[in-house]
mmCIF file of C-alpha atoms in Angstrom:
data_model
loop_
_atom_site.group_PDB
_atom_site.id
_atom_site.type_symbol
_atom_site.label_atom_id
_atom_site.label_comp_id
_atom_site.label_asym_id
_atom_site.label_seq_id
_atom_site.Cartn_x
_atom_site.Cartn_y
_atom_site.Cartn_z
ATOM 1 C CA MET A 1 -0.028 -0.022 -0.017
ATOM 2 C CA GLY A 2 2.954 2.370 0.427
ATOM 3 C CA TRP A 3 3.256 3.023 -3.173
ATOM 4 C CA VAL A 4 -0.565 3.943 -3.414
ATOM 5 C CA LEU A 5 -0.241 6.548 -0.672
ATOM 6 C CA MET A 6 2.911 8.002 -2.291
ATOM 7 C CA SER A 7 1.042 8.239 -5.649
ATOM 8 C CA VAL A 8 -1.992 10.046 -4.115
ATOM 9 C CA ARG A 9 0.519 12.447 -2.316
ATOM 10 C CA HIS A 10 2.112 13.355 -5.507
ATOM 11 C CA ALA A 11 -0.913 13.323 -7.660
ATOM 12 C CA LEU A 12 -2.395 16.105 -5.350
ATOM 13 C CA LEU A 13 0.808 17.938 -5.676
ATOM 14 C CA ALA A 14 0.520 17.653 -9.498
ATOM 15 C CA LEU A 15 -3.093 19.079 -9.294
ATOM 16 C CA LEU A 16 -2.047 21.982 -7.043
ATOM 17 C CA SER A 17 0.767 22.810 -9.647
ATOM 18 C CA GLU A 18 -1.915 24.038 -11.942
ATOM 19 C CA GLY A 19 -3.097 26.552 -9.287
ATOM 20 C CA PRO A 20 -4.695 26.931 -5.848
ATOM 21 C CA LYS A 21 -7.553 24.499 -5.123
ATOM 22 C CA TYR A 22 -9.935 23.485 -2.293
ATOM 23 C CA GLY A 23 -10.057 20.027 -0.894
ATOM 24 C CA LEU A 24 -13.230 19.005 -2.660
ATOM 25 C CA GLN A 25 -11.917 20.392 -5.942
ATOM 26 C CA LEU A 26 -8.861 18.097 -5.545
ATOM 27 C CA ARG A 27 -10.848 15.067 -4.802
ATOM 28 C CA GLN A 28 -13.123 15.657 -7.836
ATOM 29 C CA GLU A 29 -10.330 16.315 -10.231
ATOM 30 C CA PHE A 30 -8.368 13.234 -8.844
ATOM 31 C CA GLU A 31 -11.333 11.012 -9.591
ATOM 32 C CA ALA A 32 -11.990 12.531 -12.909
ATOM 33 C CA ARG A 33 -8.397 12.082 -14.153
ATOM 34 C CA THR A 34 -8.098 8.498 -12.968
ATOM 35 C CA GLY A 35 -11.422 7.530 -14.493
ATOM 36 C CA GLU A 36 -13.133 7.180 -11.083
ATOM 37 C CA VAL A 37 -11.453 3.887 -10.665
ATOM 38 C CA TRP A 38 -9.730 4.849 -7.322
ATOM 39 C CA PRO A 39 -12.375 6.645 -5.174
ATOM 40 C CA LEU A 40 -10.781 9.300 -2.804
ATOM 41 C CA ASN A 41 -12.752 10.558 0.104
ATOM 42 C CA VAL A 42 -12.498 14.057 1.257
ATOM 43 C CA GLY A 43 -10.953 13.183 4.559
ATOM 44 C CA GLN A 44 -8.180 11.510 2.888
ATOM 45 C CA VAL A 45 -7.500 14.519 0.854
ATOM 46 C CA TYR A 46 -7.319 16.843 3.746
ATOM 47 C CA THR A 47 -5.104 14.406 5.691
ATOM 48 C CA THR A 48 -2.612 14.002 2.684
ATOM 49 C CA VAL A 49 -2.680 17.835 2.003
ATOM 50 C CA GLY A 50 -1.994 18.569 5.812
ATOM 51 C CA ARG A 51 1.158 16.323 5.725
ATOM 52 C CA LEU A 52 2.229 18.106 2.577
ATOM 53 C CA GLU A 53 1.758 21.366 4.347
ATOM 54 C CA ARG A 54 3.799 20.121 7.192
ATOM 55 C CA ASP A 55 6.599 19.103 5.111
ATOM 56 C CA GLY A 56 6.651 22.616 3.414
ATOM 57 C CA LEU A 57 5.538 21.242 0.145
ATOM 58 C CA VAL A 58 1.937 23.008 0.140
ATOM 59 C CA ALA A 59 0.836 26.256 1.842
ATOM 60 C CA SER A 60 -2.772 27.157 2.764
ATOM 61 C CA ASP A 61 -4.199 30.525 1.777
ATOM 62 C CA ASP A 62 -7.372 30.767 4.039
ATOM 63 C CA GLY A 63 -8.102 29.908 7.676
ATOM 64 C CA GLU A 64 -5.969 27.793 9.985
ATOM 65 C CA GLU A 65 -7.986 24.425 10.095
ATOM 66 C CA PRO A 66 -8.733 22.227 7.245
ATOM 67 C CA GLY A 67 -12.265 22.724 5.713
ATOM 68 C CA PRO A 68 -14.239 23.639 2.721
ATOM 69 C CA GLN A 69 -13.082 27.277 2.916
ATOM 70 C CA LYS A 70 -9.409 26.515 2.922
ATOM 71 C CA SER A 71 -7.465 26.465 -0.290
ATOM 72 C CA PHE A 72 -4.065 25.113 -0.932
ATOM 73 C CA ARG A 73 -1.176 26.066 -3.260
ATOM 74 C CA ILE A 74 2.028 24.298 -4.122
ATOM 75 C CA THR A 75 5.313 25.721 -2.851
ATOM 76 C CA PRO A 76 8.687 25.977 -4.741
ATOM 77 C CA GLU A 77 9.836 22.945 -2.577
ATOM 78 C CA GLY A 78 6.630 21.211 -3.702
ATOM 79 C CA ARG A 79 7.510 21.851 -7.383
ATOM 80 C CA VAL A 80 10.983 20.291 -6.841
ATOM 81 C CA GLU A 81 9.454 17.222 -5.015
ATOM 82 C CA LEU A 82 6.826 16.922 -7.913
ATOM 83 C CA ASP A 83 9.655 17.098 -10.751
ATOM 84 C CA ALA A 84 11.741 14.414 -8.901
ATOM 85 C CA TRP A 85 8.795 12.131 -8.525
ATOM 86 C CA LEU A 86 7.690 12.346 -12.214
ATOM 87 C CA THR A 87 11.314 11.566 -13.435
ATOM 88 C CA THR A 88 12.211 8.902 -10.868
ATOM 89 C CA PRO A 89 11.359 5.241 -11.955
ATOM 90 C CA PRO A 90 9.541 3.311 -9.320
ATOM 91 C CA ALA A 91 11.539 0.998 -7.182
ATOM 92 C CA ALA A 92 11.908 -2.435 -8.837
ATOM 93 C CA ASP A 93 14.820 -4.100 -6.883
ATOM 94 C CA VAL A 94 12.482 -5.349 -4.085
ATOM 95 C CA PRO A 95 9.345 -7.196 -5.050
ATOM 96 C CA PRO A 96 6.209 -5.729 -3.584
ATOM 97 C CA ARG A 97 4.498 -7.543 -0.859
ATOM 98 C CA ASP A 98 1.459 -8.758 -2.960
ATOM 99 C CA GLU A 99 -1.442 -10.330 -0.964
ATOM 100 C CA LEU A 100 -2.060 -13.076 -3.580
ATOM 101 C CA VAL A 101 1.595 -14.127 -3.838
ATOM 102 C CA ILE A 102 1.939 -14.192 0.102
ATOM 103 C CA LYS A 103 -1.417 -16.254 0.464
ATOM 104 C CA VAL A 104 -0.027 -18.951 -2.129
ATOM 105 C CA LEU A 105 3.281 -19.137 -0.350
ATOM 106 C CA VAL A 106 1.691 -19.452 3.154
ATOM 107 C CA ALA A 107 -0.828 -22.153 1.756
ATOM 108 C CA LEU A 108 2.102 -24.252 0.473
ATOM 109 C CA ARG A 109 3.311 -24.951 3.957
ATOM 110 C CA LEU A 110 -0.135 -25.587 5.639
ATOM 111 C CA PRO A 111 -1.081 -29.219 6.088
ATOM 112 C CA GLY A 112 -4.329 -30.349 4.694
ATOM 113 C CA VAL A 113 -4.745 -27.239 2.314
ATOM 114 C CA ASP A 114 -5.808 -27.768 -1.271
ATOM 115 C CA VAL A 115 -3.424 -25.273 -2.814
ATOM 116 C CA THR A 116 -4.568 -26.242 -6.485
ATOM 117 C CA SER A 117 -8.156 -25.238 -5.376
ATOM 118 C CA ILE A 118 -6.876 -21.884 -3.846
ATOM 119 C CA LEU A 119 -5.122 -21.093 -7.343
ATOM 120 C CA GLN A 120 -8.291 -22.058 -9.377
ATOM 121 C CA THR A 121 -10.429 -19.832 -7.172
ATOM 122 C CA HIS A 122 -8.391 -16.877 -7.540
ATOM 123 C CA ARG A 123 -7.849 -17.284 -11.107
ATOM 124 C CA ARG A 124 -11.681 -17.374 -11.644
ATOM 125 C CA HIS A 125 -11.932 -14.069 -9.658
ATOM 126 C CA LEU A 126 -9.137 -12.320 -11.645
ATOM 127 C CA ILE A 127 -10.675 -13.456 -14.918
ATOM 128 C CA GLU A 128 -14.037 -11.896 -13.834
ATOM 129 C CA ALA A 129 -12.214 -8.653 -12.895
ATOM 130 C CA MET A 130 -10.577 -8.511 -16.383
ATOM 131 C CA SER A 131 -14.151 -8.993 -17.935
ATOM 132 C CA ARG A 132 -15.397 -6.038 -15.954
ATOM 133 C CA TYR A 133 -12.583 -3.715 -16.994
ATOM 134 C CA THR A 134 -13.078 -4.988 -20.576
ATOM 135 C CA ARG A 135 -16.682 -3.905 -20.467
ATOM 136 C CA LEU A 136 -15.619 -0.636 -18.934
ATOM 137 C CA LYS A 137 -13.293 0.169 -21.842
ATOM 138 C CA GLU A 138 -16.074 -0.713 -24.317
ATOM 139 C CA ASP A 139 -18.470 1.659 -22.714
ATOM 140 C CA ALA A 140 -16.068 4.424 -22.335
ATOM 141 C CA ALA A 141 -15.865 7.240 -24.753
ATOM 142 C CA ASP A 142 -12.692 7.551 -26.879
ATOM 143 C CA ALA A 143 -12.121 10.982 -25.415
ATOM 144 C CA ASP A 144 -11.876 9.601 -21.847
ATOM 145 C CA LEU A 145 -8.152 8.829 -22.289
ATOM 146 C CA GLY A 146 -7.635 8.659 -18.443
ATOM 147 C CA LEU A 147 -10.160 5.882 -17.970
ATOM 148 C CA LEU A 148 -8.904 3.872 -20.997
ATOM 149 C CA LEU A 149 -5.286 4.009 -19.736
ATOM 150 C CA VAL A 150 -6.378 2.811 -16.271
ATOM 151 C CA ALA A 151 -8.401 -0.012 -17.810
ATOM 152 C CA ASP A 152 -5.453 -1.190 -19.822
ATOM 153 C CA ALA A 153 -3.180 -1.086 -16.952
ATOM 154 C CA GLU A 154 -5.552 -3.195 -14.687
ATOM 155 C CA ILE A 155 -6.273 -5.552 -17.456
ATOM 156 C CA LEU A 156 -2.508 -6.241 -18.220
ATOM 157 C CA ARG A 157 -1.861 -6.417 -14.465
ATOM 158 C CA LEU A 158 -4.679 -8.983 -13.872
ATOM 159 C CA GLU A 159 -3.496 -10.928 -17.074
ATOM 160 C CA ALA A 160 -0.003 -11.257 -15.450
ATOM 161 C CA PHE A 161 -1.275 -12.510 -12.277
ATOM 162 C CA VAL A 162 -3.498 -15.279 -14.168
ATOM 163 C CA ARG A 163 -0.418 -16.270 -16.022
ATOM 164 C CA TRP A 164 1.443 -16.549 -12.699
ATOM 165 C CA LEU A 165 -1.266 -18.717 -11.197
ATOM 166 C CA ASP A 166 -1.116 -20.969 -14.255
ATOM 167 C CA THR A 167 2.585 -21.315 -13.847
ATOM 168 C CA ALA A 168 2.260 -21.920 -10.122
ATOM 169 C CA GLU A 169 -0.310 -24.796 -10.822
ATOM 170 C CA VAL A 170 2.054 -26.414 -13.340
ATOM 171 C CA ARG A 171 5.014 -26.344 -10.877
ATOM 172 C CA LEU A 172 2.802 -27.702 -8.107
ATOM 173 C CA ARG A 173 1.818 -30.711 -10.299
ATOM 174 C CA HIS A 174 5.657 -31.403 -11.022
ATOM 175 C CA ARG A 175 6.739 -30.949 -7.452
ATOM 176 C CA PRO A 176 8.214 -34.052 -5.970
ATOM 177 C CA PRO A 177 6.327 -35.504 -3.114
ATOM 178 C CA VAL A 178 7.310 -34.179 0.298
ATOM 179 C CA ALA A 179 8.522 -36.909 2.578
ATOM 180 C CA ILE A 180 6.704 -36.907 5.852
ATOM 181 C CA PRO A 181 9.404 -37.082 8.644
ATOM 182 C CA ALA A 182 9.049 -40.236 10.780
ATOM 183 C CA ILE A 183 8.280 -39.701 14.495
ATOM 184 C CA PRO A 184 11.258 -40.999 16.361
ATOM 185 C CA ALA A 185 10.551 -43.852 18.632
ATOM 186 C CA ALA A 186 10.537 -43.240 22.308
ATOM 187 C CA PRO A 187 13.880 -44.389 23.952
ATOM 188 C CA ALA A 188 13.443 -47.823 25.658
ATOM 189 C CA THR A 189 13.019 -47.802 29.432
ATOM 190 C CA PRO A 190 16.203 -49.402 31.042
ATOM 191 C CA ALA A 191 15.597 -52.612 32.833
ATOM 192 C CA THR A 192 15.673 -52.332 36.687
ATOM 193 C CA PRO A 193 18.859 -54.181 37.868
ATOM 194 C CA THR A 194 18.118 -57.163 39.913
ATOM 195 C CA ALA A 195 19.622 -57.600 43.357
ATOM 196 C CA PRO A 196 22.377 -60.292 43.652
ATOM 197 C CA ALA A 197 20.916 -63.358 45.368
ATOM 198 C CA ALA A 198 22.064 -63.951 49.053
ATOM 199 C CA PRO A 199 24.638 -66.582 49.511
ATOM 200 C CA ARG A 200 23.376 -70.009 50.541
ATOM 201 C CA ARG A 201 24.531 -71.345 53.838
ATOM 202 C CA ARG A 202 26.300 -74.640 53.795
ATOM 203 C CA ALA A 203 24.622 -77.311 55.887
ATOM 204 C CA ARG A 204 26.577 -78.549 58.891
ATOM 205 C CA ALA A 205 27.928 -82.115 58.741
ATOM 206 C CA THR A 206 26.251 -84.416 61.350
ATOM 207 C CA ARG A 207 28.557 -86.569 63.401
#
């Protein structure tokens, strides 16, 4: 989720680079430019802009507390931050902690779990989601470039996960059986040593 929060933070900076805006304006323009695929509530807008103001990247023009009558503008430091974000590629050296990947990895180690069934369930869900985005593209106007690009990105992302699930299922079928370790036998209880027999007395000879 961290990269999503950073994207919202810098997307708001980009909107403010066009001129001062109120919180409600920021929310409306963010959703309009992302095809309304990622809804953003007003509370999140004010929280994010408040942090930008704390960091000196944004300044407020009216009032002291966040609210409908408070507008925000980008600072020179904010423009430097925005330019750096736009030209810096996302980090690709560490794989993101994707929930689906973690779920499959955990299931592999759980006894009694049908991993193949889990893979097939998630595949069906992803294919249904791809179909929804395909219909969204068909219904979208050609001029709505933002929505079309978002739908393209989601379809390609979901398609990559479907292919990964297919690969995982093939690897699972060819995985050598895991030997179940034998339970070690309990050590034998040592025998109780028997006491030596008392020496027998010799009978006296009769005269």
